[in-house]
Coordinates of C-alpha atoms and ligand atoms in Angstrom, one line a residue:
X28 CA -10.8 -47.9 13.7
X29 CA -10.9 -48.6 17.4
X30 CA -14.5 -48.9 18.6
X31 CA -15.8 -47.6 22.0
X32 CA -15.1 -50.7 23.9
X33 CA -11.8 -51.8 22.4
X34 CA -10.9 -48.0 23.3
X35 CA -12.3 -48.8 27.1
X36 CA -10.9 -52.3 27.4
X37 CA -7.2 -50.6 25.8
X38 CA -7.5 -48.1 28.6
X39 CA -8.0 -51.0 31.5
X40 CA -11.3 -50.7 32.3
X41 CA -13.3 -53.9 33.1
X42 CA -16.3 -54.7 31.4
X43 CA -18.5 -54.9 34.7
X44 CA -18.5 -51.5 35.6
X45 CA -19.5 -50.7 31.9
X46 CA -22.9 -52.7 31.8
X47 CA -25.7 -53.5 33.5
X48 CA -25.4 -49.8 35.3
X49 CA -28.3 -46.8 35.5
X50 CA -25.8 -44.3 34.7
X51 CA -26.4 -44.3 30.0
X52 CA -22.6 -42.9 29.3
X53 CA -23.8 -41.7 25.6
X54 CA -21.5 -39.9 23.1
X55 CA -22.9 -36.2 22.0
X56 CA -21.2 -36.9 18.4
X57 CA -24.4 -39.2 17.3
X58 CA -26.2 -40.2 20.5
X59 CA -25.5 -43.6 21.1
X60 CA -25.0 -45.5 24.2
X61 CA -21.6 -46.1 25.3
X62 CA -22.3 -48.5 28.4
X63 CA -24.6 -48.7 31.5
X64 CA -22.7 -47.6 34.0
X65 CA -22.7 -48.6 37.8
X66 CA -23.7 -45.5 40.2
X67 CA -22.2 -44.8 43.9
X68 CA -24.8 -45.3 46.5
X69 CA -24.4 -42.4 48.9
X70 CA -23.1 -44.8 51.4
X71 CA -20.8 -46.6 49.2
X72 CA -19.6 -42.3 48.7
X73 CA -18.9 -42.6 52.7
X74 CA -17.1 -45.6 52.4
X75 CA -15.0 -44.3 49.9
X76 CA -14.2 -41.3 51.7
X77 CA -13.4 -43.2 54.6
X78 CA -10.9 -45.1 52.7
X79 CA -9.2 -42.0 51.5
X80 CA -8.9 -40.9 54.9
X81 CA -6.9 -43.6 55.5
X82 CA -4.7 -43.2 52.5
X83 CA -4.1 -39.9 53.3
X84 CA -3.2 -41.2 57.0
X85 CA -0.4 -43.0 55.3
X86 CA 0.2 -41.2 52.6
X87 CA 1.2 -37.5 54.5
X88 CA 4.5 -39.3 56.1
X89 CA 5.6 -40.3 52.6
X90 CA 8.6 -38.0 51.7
X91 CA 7.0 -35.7 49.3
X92 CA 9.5 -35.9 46.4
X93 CA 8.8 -39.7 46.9
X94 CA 5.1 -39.2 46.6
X95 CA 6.1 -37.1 43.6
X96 CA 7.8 -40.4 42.0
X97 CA 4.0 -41.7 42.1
X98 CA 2.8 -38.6 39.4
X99 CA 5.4 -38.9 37.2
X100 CA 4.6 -42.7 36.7
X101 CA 1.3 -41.1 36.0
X102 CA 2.3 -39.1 34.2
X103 CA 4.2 -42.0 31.9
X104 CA 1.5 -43.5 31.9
X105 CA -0.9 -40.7 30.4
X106 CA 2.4 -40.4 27.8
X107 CA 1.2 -43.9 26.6
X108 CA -2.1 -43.8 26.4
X109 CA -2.8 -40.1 25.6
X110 CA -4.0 -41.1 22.3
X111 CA -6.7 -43.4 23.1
X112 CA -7.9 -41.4 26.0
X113 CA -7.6 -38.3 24.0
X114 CA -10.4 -39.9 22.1
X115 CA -12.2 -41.3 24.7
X116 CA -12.3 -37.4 25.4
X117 CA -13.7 -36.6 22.1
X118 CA -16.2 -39.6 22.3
X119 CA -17.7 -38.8 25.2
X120 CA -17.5 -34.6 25.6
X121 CA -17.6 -34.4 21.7
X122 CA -14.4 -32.2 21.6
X123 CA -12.2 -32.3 18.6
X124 CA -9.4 -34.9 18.5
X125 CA -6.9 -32.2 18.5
X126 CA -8.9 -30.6 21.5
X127 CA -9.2 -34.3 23.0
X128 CA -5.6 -34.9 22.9
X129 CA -4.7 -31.1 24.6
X130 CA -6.8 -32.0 27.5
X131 CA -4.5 -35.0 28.0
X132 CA -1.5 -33.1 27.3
X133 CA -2.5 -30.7 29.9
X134 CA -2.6 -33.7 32.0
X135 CA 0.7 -34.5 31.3
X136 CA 1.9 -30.9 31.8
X137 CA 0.5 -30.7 35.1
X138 CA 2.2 -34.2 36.3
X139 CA 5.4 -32.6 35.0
X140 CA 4.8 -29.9 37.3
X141 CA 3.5 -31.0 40.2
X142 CA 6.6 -33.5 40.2
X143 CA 8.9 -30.8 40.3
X144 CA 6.3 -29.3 42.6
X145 CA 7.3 -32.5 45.2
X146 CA 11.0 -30.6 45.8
X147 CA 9.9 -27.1 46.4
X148 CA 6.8 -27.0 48.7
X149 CA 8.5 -24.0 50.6
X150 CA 7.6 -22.2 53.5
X151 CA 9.1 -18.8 54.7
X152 CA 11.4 -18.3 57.5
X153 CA 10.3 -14.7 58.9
X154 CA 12.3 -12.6 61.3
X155 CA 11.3 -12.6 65.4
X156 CA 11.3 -9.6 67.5
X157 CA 12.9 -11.6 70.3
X158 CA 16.0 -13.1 70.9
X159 CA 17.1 -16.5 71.0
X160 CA 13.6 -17.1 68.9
X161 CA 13.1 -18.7 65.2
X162 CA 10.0 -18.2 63.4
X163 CA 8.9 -20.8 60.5
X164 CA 6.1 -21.4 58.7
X165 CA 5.7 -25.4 57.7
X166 CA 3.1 -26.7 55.2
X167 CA 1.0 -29.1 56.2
X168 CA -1.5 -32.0 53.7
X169 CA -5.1 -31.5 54.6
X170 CA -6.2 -35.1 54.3
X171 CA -8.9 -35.4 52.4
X172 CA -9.4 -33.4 49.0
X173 CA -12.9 -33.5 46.8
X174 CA -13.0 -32.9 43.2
X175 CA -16.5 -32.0 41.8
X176 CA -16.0 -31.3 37.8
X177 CA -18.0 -30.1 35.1
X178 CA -18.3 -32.0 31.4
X179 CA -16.4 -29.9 29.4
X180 CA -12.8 -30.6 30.8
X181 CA -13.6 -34.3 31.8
X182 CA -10.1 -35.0 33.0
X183 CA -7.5 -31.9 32.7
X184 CA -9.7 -30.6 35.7
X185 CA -9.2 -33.6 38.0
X186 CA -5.4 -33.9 37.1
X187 CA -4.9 -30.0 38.0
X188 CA -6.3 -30.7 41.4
X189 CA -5.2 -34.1 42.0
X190 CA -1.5 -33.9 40.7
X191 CA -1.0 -31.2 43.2
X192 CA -3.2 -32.8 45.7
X193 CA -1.4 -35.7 45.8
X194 CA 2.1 -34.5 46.1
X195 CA 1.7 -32.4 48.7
X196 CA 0.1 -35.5 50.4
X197 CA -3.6 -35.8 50.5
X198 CA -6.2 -38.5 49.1
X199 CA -8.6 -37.2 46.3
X200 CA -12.1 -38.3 46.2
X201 CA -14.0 -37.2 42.6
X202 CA -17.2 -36.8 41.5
X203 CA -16.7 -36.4 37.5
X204 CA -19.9 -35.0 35.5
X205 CA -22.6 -37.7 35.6
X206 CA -22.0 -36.1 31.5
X207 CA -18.8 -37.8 30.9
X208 CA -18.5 -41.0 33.9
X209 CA -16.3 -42.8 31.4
X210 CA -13.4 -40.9 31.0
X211 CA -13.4 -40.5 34.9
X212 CA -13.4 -44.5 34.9
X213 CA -10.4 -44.4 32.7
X214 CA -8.3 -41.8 34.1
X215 CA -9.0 -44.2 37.4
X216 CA -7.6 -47.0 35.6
X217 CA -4.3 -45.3 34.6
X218 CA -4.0 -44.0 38.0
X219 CA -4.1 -47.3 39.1
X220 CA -1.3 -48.4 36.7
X221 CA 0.7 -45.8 38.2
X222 CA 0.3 -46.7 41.7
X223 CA 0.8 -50.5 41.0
X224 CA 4.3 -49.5 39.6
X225 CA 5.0 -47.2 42.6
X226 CA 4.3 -50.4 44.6
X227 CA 3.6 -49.1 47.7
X228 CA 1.1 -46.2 47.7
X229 CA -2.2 -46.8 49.7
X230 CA -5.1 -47.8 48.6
X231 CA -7.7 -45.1 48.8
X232 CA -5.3 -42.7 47.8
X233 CA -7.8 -41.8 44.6
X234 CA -11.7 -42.6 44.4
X235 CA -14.1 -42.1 41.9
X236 CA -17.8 -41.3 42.7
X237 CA -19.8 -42.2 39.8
X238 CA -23.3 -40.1 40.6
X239 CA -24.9 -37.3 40.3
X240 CA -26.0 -34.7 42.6
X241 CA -26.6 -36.6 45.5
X242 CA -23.3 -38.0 45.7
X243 CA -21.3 -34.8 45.0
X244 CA -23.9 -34.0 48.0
X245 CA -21.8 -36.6 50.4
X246 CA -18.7 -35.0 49.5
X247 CA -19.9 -31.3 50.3
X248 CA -21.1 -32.4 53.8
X249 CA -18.7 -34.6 54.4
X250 CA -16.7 -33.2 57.6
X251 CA -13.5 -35.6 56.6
X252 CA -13.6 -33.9 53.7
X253 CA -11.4 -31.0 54.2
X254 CA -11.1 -29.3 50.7
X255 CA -13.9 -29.1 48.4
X256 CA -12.5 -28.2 44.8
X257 CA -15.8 -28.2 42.8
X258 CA -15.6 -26.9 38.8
X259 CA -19.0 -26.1 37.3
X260 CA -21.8 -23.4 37.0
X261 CA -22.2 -20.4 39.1
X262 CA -25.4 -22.3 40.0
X263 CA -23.5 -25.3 41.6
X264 CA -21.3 -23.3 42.7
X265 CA -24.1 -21.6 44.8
X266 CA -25.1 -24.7 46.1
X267 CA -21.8 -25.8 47.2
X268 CA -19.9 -23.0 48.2
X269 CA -22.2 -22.4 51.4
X270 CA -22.5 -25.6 52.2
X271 CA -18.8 -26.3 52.8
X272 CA -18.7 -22.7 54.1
X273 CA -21.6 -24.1 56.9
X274 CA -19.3 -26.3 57.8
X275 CA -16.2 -24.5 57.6
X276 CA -14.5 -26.7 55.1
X277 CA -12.7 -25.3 52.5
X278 CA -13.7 -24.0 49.2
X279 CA -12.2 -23.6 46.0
X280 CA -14.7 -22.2 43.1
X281 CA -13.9 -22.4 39.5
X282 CA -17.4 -21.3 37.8
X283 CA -19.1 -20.0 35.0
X284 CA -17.4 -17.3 32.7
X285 CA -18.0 -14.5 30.0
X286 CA -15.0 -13.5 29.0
X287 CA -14.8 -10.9 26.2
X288 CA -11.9 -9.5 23.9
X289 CA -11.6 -5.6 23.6
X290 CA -10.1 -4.8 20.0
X291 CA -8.8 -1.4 19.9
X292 CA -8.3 0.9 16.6
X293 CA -4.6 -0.3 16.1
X294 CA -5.4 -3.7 16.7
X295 CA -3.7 -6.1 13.8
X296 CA -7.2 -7.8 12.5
X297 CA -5.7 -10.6 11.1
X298 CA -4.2 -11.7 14.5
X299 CA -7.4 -10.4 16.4
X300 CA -9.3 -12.8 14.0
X301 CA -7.7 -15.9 14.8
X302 CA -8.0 -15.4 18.2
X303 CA -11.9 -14.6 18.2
X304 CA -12.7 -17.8 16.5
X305 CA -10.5 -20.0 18.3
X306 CA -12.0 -18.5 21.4
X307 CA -15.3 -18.2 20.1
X308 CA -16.2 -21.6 18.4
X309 CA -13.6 -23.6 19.4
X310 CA -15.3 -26.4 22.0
X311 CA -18.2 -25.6 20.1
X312 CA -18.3 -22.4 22.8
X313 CA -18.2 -25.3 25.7
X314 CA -15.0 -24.1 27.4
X315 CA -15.3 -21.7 30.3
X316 CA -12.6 -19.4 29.1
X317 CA -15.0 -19.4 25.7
X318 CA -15.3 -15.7 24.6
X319 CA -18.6 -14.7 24.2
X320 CA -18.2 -11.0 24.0
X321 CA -16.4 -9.2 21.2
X322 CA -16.3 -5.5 22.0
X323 CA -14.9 -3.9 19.2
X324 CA -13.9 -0.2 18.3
X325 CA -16.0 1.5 15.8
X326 CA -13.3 2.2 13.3
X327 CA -13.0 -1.5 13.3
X328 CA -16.1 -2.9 13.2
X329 CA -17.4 -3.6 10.1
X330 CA -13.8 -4.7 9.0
X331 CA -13.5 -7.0 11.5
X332 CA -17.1 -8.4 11.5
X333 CA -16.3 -9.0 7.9
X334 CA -13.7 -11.4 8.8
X335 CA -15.7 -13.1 11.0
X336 CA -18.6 -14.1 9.5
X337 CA -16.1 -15.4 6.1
X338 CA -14.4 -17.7 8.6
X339 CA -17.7 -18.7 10.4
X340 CA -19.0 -19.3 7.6
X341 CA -16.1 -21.5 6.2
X342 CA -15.9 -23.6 9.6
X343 CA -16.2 -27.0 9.2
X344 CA -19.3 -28.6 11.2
X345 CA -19.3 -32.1 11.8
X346 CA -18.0 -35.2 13.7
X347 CA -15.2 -34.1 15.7
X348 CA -13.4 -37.8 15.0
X349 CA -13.3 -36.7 11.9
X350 CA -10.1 -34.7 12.0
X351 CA -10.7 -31.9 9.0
X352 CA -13.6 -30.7 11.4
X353 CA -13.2 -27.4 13.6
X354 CA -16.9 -27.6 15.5
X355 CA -18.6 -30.5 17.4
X356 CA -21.7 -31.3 19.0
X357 CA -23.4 -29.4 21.9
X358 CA -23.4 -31.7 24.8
X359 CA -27.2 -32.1 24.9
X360 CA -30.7 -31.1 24.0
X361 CA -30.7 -29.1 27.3
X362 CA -28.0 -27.2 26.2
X363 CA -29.3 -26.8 22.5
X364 CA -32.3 -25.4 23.7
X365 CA -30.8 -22.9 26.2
X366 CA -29.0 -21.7 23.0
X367 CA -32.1 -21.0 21.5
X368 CA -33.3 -19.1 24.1
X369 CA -30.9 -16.8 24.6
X370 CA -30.5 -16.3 20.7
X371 CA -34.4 -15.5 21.0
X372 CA -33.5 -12.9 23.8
X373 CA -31.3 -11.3 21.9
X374 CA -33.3 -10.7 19.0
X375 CA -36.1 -9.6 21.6
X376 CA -33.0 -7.2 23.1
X377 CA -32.0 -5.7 19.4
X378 CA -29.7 -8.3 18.3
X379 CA -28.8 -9.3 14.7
X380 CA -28.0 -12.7 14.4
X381 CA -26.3 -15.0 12.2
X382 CA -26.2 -18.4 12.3
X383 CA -27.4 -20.2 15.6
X384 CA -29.6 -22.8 13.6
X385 CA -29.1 -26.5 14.2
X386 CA -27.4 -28.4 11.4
X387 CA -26.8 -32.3 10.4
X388 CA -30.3 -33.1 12.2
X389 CA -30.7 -35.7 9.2
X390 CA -27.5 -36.9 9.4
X391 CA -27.3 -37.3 13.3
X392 CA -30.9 -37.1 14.5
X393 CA -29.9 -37.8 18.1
X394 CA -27.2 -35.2 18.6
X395 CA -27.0 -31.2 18.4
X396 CA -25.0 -29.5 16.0
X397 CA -25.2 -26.2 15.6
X398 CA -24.1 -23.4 13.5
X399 CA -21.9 -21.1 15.5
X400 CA -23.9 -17.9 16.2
X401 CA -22.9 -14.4 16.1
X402 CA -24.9 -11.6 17.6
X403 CA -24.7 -8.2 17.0
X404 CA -26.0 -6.0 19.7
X405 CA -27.2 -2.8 20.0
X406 CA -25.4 -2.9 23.7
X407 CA -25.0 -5.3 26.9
X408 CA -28.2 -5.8 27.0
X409 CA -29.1 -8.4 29.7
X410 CA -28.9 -11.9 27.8
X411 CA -25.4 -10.6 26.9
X412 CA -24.6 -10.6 30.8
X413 CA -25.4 -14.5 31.3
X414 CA -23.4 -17.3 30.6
X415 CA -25.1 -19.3 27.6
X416 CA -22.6 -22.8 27.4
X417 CA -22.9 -22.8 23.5
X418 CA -21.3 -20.9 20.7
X419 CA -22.8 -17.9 20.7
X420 CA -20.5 -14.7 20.3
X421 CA -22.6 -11.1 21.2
X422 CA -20.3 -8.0 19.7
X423 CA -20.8 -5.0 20.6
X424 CA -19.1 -1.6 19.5
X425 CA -17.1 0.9 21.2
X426 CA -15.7 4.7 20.5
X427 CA -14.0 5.3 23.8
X428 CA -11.7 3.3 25.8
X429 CA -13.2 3.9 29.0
X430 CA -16.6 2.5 27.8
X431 CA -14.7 -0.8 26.2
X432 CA -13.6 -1.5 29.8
X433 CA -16.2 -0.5 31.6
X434 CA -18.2 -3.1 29.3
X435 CA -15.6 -5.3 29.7
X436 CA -16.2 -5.6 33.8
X437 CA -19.8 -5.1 33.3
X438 CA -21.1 -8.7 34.2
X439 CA -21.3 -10.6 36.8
X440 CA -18.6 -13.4 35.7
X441 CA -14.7 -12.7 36.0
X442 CA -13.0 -15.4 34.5
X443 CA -11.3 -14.6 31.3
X444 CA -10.3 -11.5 29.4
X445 CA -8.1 -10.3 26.7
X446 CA -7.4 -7.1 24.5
X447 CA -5.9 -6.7 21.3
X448 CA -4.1 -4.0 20.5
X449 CA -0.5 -2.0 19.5
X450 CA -1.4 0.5 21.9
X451 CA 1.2 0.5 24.6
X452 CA -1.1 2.7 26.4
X453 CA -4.4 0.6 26.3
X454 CA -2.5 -2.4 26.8
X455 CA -1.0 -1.4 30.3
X456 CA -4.1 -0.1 31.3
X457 CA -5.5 -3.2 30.3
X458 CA -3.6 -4.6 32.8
X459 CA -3.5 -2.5 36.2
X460 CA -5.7 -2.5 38.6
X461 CA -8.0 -0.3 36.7
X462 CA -8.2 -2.7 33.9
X463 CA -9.6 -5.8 33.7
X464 CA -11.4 -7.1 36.9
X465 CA -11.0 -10.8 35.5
X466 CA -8.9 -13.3 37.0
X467 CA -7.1 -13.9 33.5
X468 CA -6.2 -11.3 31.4
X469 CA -4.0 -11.3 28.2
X470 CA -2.7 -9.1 25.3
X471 CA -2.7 -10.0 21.7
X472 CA -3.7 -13.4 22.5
X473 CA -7.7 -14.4 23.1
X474 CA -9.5 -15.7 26.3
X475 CA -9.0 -19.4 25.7
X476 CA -6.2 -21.7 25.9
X477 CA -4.7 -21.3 28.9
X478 CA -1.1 -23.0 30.0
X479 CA -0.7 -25.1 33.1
X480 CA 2.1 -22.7 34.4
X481 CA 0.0 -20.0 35.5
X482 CA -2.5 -19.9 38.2
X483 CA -6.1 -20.6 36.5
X484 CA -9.5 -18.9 37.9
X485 CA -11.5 -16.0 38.3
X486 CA -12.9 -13.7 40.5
X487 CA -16.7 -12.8 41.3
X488 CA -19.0 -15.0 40.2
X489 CA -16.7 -17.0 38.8
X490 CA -15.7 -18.1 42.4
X491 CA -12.5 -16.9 43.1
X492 CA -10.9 -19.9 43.3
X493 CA -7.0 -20.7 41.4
X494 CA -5.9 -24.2 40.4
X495 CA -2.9 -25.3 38.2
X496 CA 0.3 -23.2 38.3
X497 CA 2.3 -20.8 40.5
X498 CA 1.3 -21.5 43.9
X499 CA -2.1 -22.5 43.7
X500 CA -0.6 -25.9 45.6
X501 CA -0.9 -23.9 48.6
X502 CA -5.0 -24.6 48.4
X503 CA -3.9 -28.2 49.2
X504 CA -2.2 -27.6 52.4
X505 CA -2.2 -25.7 55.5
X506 CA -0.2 -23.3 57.1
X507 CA 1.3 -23.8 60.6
X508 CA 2.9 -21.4 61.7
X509 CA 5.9 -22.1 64.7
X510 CA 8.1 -20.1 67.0
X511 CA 11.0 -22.2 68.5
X512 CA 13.0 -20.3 71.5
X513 CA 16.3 -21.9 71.8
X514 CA 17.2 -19.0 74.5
X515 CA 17.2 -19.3 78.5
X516 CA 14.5 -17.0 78.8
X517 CA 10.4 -17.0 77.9
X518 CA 10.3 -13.3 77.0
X519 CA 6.8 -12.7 75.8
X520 CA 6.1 -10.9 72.5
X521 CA 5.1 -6.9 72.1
X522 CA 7.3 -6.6 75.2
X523 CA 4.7 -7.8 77.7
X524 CA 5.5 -8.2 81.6
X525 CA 3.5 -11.0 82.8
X526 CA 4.3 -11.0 86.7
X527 CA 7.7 -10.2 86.5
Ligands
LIG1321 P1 -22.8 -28.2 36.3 O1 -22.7 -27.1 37.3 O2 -24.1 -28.6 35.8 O3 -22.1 -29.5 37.0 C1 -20.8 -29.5 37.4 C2 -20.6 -30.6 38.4 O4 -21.3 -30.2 39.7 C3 -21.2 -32.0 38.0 O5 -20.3 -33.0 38.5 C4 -22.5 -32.0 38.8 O6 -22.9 -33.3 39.1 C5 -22.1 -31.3 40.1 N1 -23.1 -30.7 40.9 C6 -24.2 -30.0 40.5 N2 -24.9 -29.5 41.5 C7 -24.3 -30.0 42.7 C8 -24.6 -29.9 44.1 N3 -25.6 -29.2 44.5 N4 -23.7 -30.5 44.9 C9 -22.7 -31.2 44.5 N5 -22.4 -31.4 43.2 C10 -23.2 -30.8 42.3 O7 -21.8 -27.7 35.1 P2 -21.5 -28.4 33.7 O8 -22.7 -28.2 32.8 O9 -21.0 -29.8 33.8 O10 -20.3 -27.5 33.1 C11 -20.4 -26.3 32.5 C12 -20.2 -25.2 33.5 O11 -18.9 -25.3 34.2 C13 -20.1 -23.8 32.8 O12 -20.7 -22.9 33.6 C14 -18.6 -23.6 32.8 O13 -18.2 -22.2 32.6 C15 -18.1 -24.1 34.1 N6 -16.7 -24.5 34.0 C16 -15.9 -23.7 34.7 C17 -14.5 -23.9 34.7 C18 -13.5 -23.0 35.4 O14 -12.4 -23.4 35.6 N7 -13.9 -21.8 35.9 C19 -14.0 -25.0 34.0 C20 -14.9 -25.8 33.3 C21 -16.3 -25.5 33.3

């Protein structure tokens, strides 16, 4: 088996910038150091910003289905590797191989769309109230995009933004989770591959920040900077957003979620099953589409319940290399012991819980595995409205509809949401505008999982930011709007008479 470095060196990445650094890169799966990585300096963050200022000088008067020649080498190259970075994934974020590997493929995806992408970036041609007069709207790069991200999707997050970014003609700057600096290293690596086969893309046209805070700081007050695309907590994302907003740079917000499936009296069990405990443990309950809630109809209940706790129980714990394993590591102490905090609260609150309790501590003294936990409460109670970033799922019981959804828009987040049911009735209703407040919402399928095609984000604290699919490129341009008169005459518009 491939060790660490022979996986880092396979991916291109050059021994220097992997010792001698401050930044420990260690791997949640048993706590060992991975390398010493070097940090940014918030200067050498300027400089680097600078340069992809440049780029994107150069880069926005490249044809854009030429510029979209440079993704799909990208993605080519991602084809190749997506193996080895796929486990650099798991290494590093402690996700599954199979959940390592989708976050590549969702890398791929998105190259595959934002290449098509290059031949469509449309604008309208609207209809002017005088004559001899065209009205177009042209789309425009912004320059310079920033790409804060958060640990848990170490690279499908930057290739959503920057595969789009790119195309439609702007430089990326990124500041990957001082969690996960490795993979960012590597995906910088490919990238690089990519552009050396393109041949003649600028250089600047992608930068890494390796840092924490301070130099996701340069980005966010960085006037050159003209998008700030930053994926993490609602805390961040209280930092951040006003900062850029002070400024009046743009934001885009993809934050914290606590998304919940409703499943209704005719729901098919076997089917709503599946999809709690994909949703619910899968990532080890580190994805922000994670469901966390579980609001369930009496009738229901206890049959349900039933289910889940035979397939918790039967969930296999353990390395995530190891490829009969379903559940990882937690990322870190920090998030172990937040865990245990809010499983504490919810006891205080009424809860019953099951499970919750670390496991493998002999086995892996330096890492946190845990046994997925599932609380029953006694309502939303207020731990139950927060955002715990571990495998905790809080369930909660229903009679009528009306209270499921009311539940179901009852926090502050908006991200994910789903319903199972065979109700034609609750399922549309589900779905209007009286439904489900969150920015994703789905029938007969859970809250996780979600395809590149389709815009991704959610609404209230969640940010209200969309990335990925549909037109979410638009966030990486702006709109000019232009008037042309080919007539002989400068009539003025809502029929004005201006000294005439
Ligand atoms: P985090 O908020 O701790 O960190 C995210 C990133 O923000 C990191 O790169 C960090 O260095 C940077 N950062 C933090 N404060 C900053 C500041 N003041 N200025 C500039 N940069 C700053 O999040 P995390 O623990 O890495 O990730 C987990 C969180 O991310 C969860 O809340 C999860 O729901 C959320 N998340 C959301 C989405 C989404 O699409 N909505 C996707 C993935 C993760």
């Amino acid at each position: 088996m491939d060790t660490p470095q022979d996986i880092l060196r396979n991916l291109g990445l050059n021994s220097s910038v992997l010792t001698g650094g401050t930044l420990i890169a260690r791997s949640p799966i048993d706590g060992a150091e991975l390398a010493q990585v070097r940090e940014h300096t918030v200067a050498q963050a300027h400089s680097a910003i600078t340069r992809a200022r440049q780029a994107s000088q150069a880069w926005r008067d490249v044809p854009a289905p030429r510029r979209g020649e440079l993704i799909r080498l990208f993605g080519e190259t991602l084809r190749q590797h997506k193996s080895e970075l796929g486990r650099l994934v798991s290494l590093e974020a402690g996700k599954i191989v199979a959940e390592g590997e989708g976050e590549v493929q969702e890398m791929i995806d998105i190259c595959d769309f934002a290449v098509g992408l290059s031949r469509q970036l449309y604008g309208l041609t609207i209809a002017s109230e005088r004559p001899g007069h065209r009205m177009m709207e042209t789309w425009h790069p912004l320059g310079v995009v920033g790409v804060i991200s958060a640990f848990n999707f170490p690279v499908a997050v930057w290739a959503w933004n920057s595969a789009l970014a790119i195309v439609c003609g702007n430089a990326v700057v990124w500041k990957p989770s001082e969690k996960t600096p490795l993979t960012a290293l590597a995906c910088q690596a490919l990238f690089a591959q990519a552009m050396q086969r393109f041949g003649d893309a600028p250089a600047g046209l992608s930068e890494v920040l390796i840092g924490g805070r301070e130099v996701g700081e340069a980005l966010v007050d960085s006037h050159t900077v003209a998008l700030v695309s930053a994926t993490g907590s609602t805390r961040m994302g209280r930092q951040v957003g006003p900062r850029v907003a002070q400024r009046f740079g743009r934001v885009l917000l993809e934050l914290g979620g606590n998304n919940a499936i409703i499943v209704g009296p005719t729901a098919d069990l076997d089917m709503a099953a599946r999809g709690i405990v994909f949703g619910a443990i899968g990532t080890a309950g580190q994805r922000c589409t994670t469901t966390r809630r579980l609001i369930v109809h009496e009738s229901v209940a206890d049959e349900l319940l039933q289910r889940l706790h035979k397939a918790y129980a039967s969930a296999p714990i353990g390395n995530p290399l190891d490829s009969g394993n379903l559940v990882g590591p937690l990322i870190d102490r920090v998030s172990f012991d937040a865990m245990q905090t809010a499983l504490t609260a919810a006891r205080e609150q009424g809860g019953k819980v099951t499970g919750g309790e670390r496991v493998l501590a002999d086995q892996y003294p330096d890492a946190w595995y845990v046994r997925p936990a599932i609380a029953e409460m006694p309502g939303q109670t207020d731990v139950v409205c927060h955002e715990t970033f571990a495998p905790i799922l809080y369930v909660m019981r229903y009679k009528e509809f009306g209270d499921a959804l009311a539940m179901q828009n009852g926090v502050p987040q908006g991200l994910s949401s789903a319903i199972f049911t065979n109700d034609l009735r609750e399922a549309e209703t589900f779905l209007s505008a009286a439904g489900s407040d969150c920015g994703i919402a789905n029938v007969n399928i859970g809250t996780s999982g979600a395809e590149i095609g389709g815009a991704f984000g959610g609404e209230k604290e969640t940010g209200g930011g969309r990335e990925s699919g549909s037109d979410a490129w638009r966030n990486y341009m702006r709109r000019a709007t232009n008037t042309i008169n080919y007539s002989r005459n400068l009539p003025l518009a809502q029929g004005i008479k201006f000294g005439e």
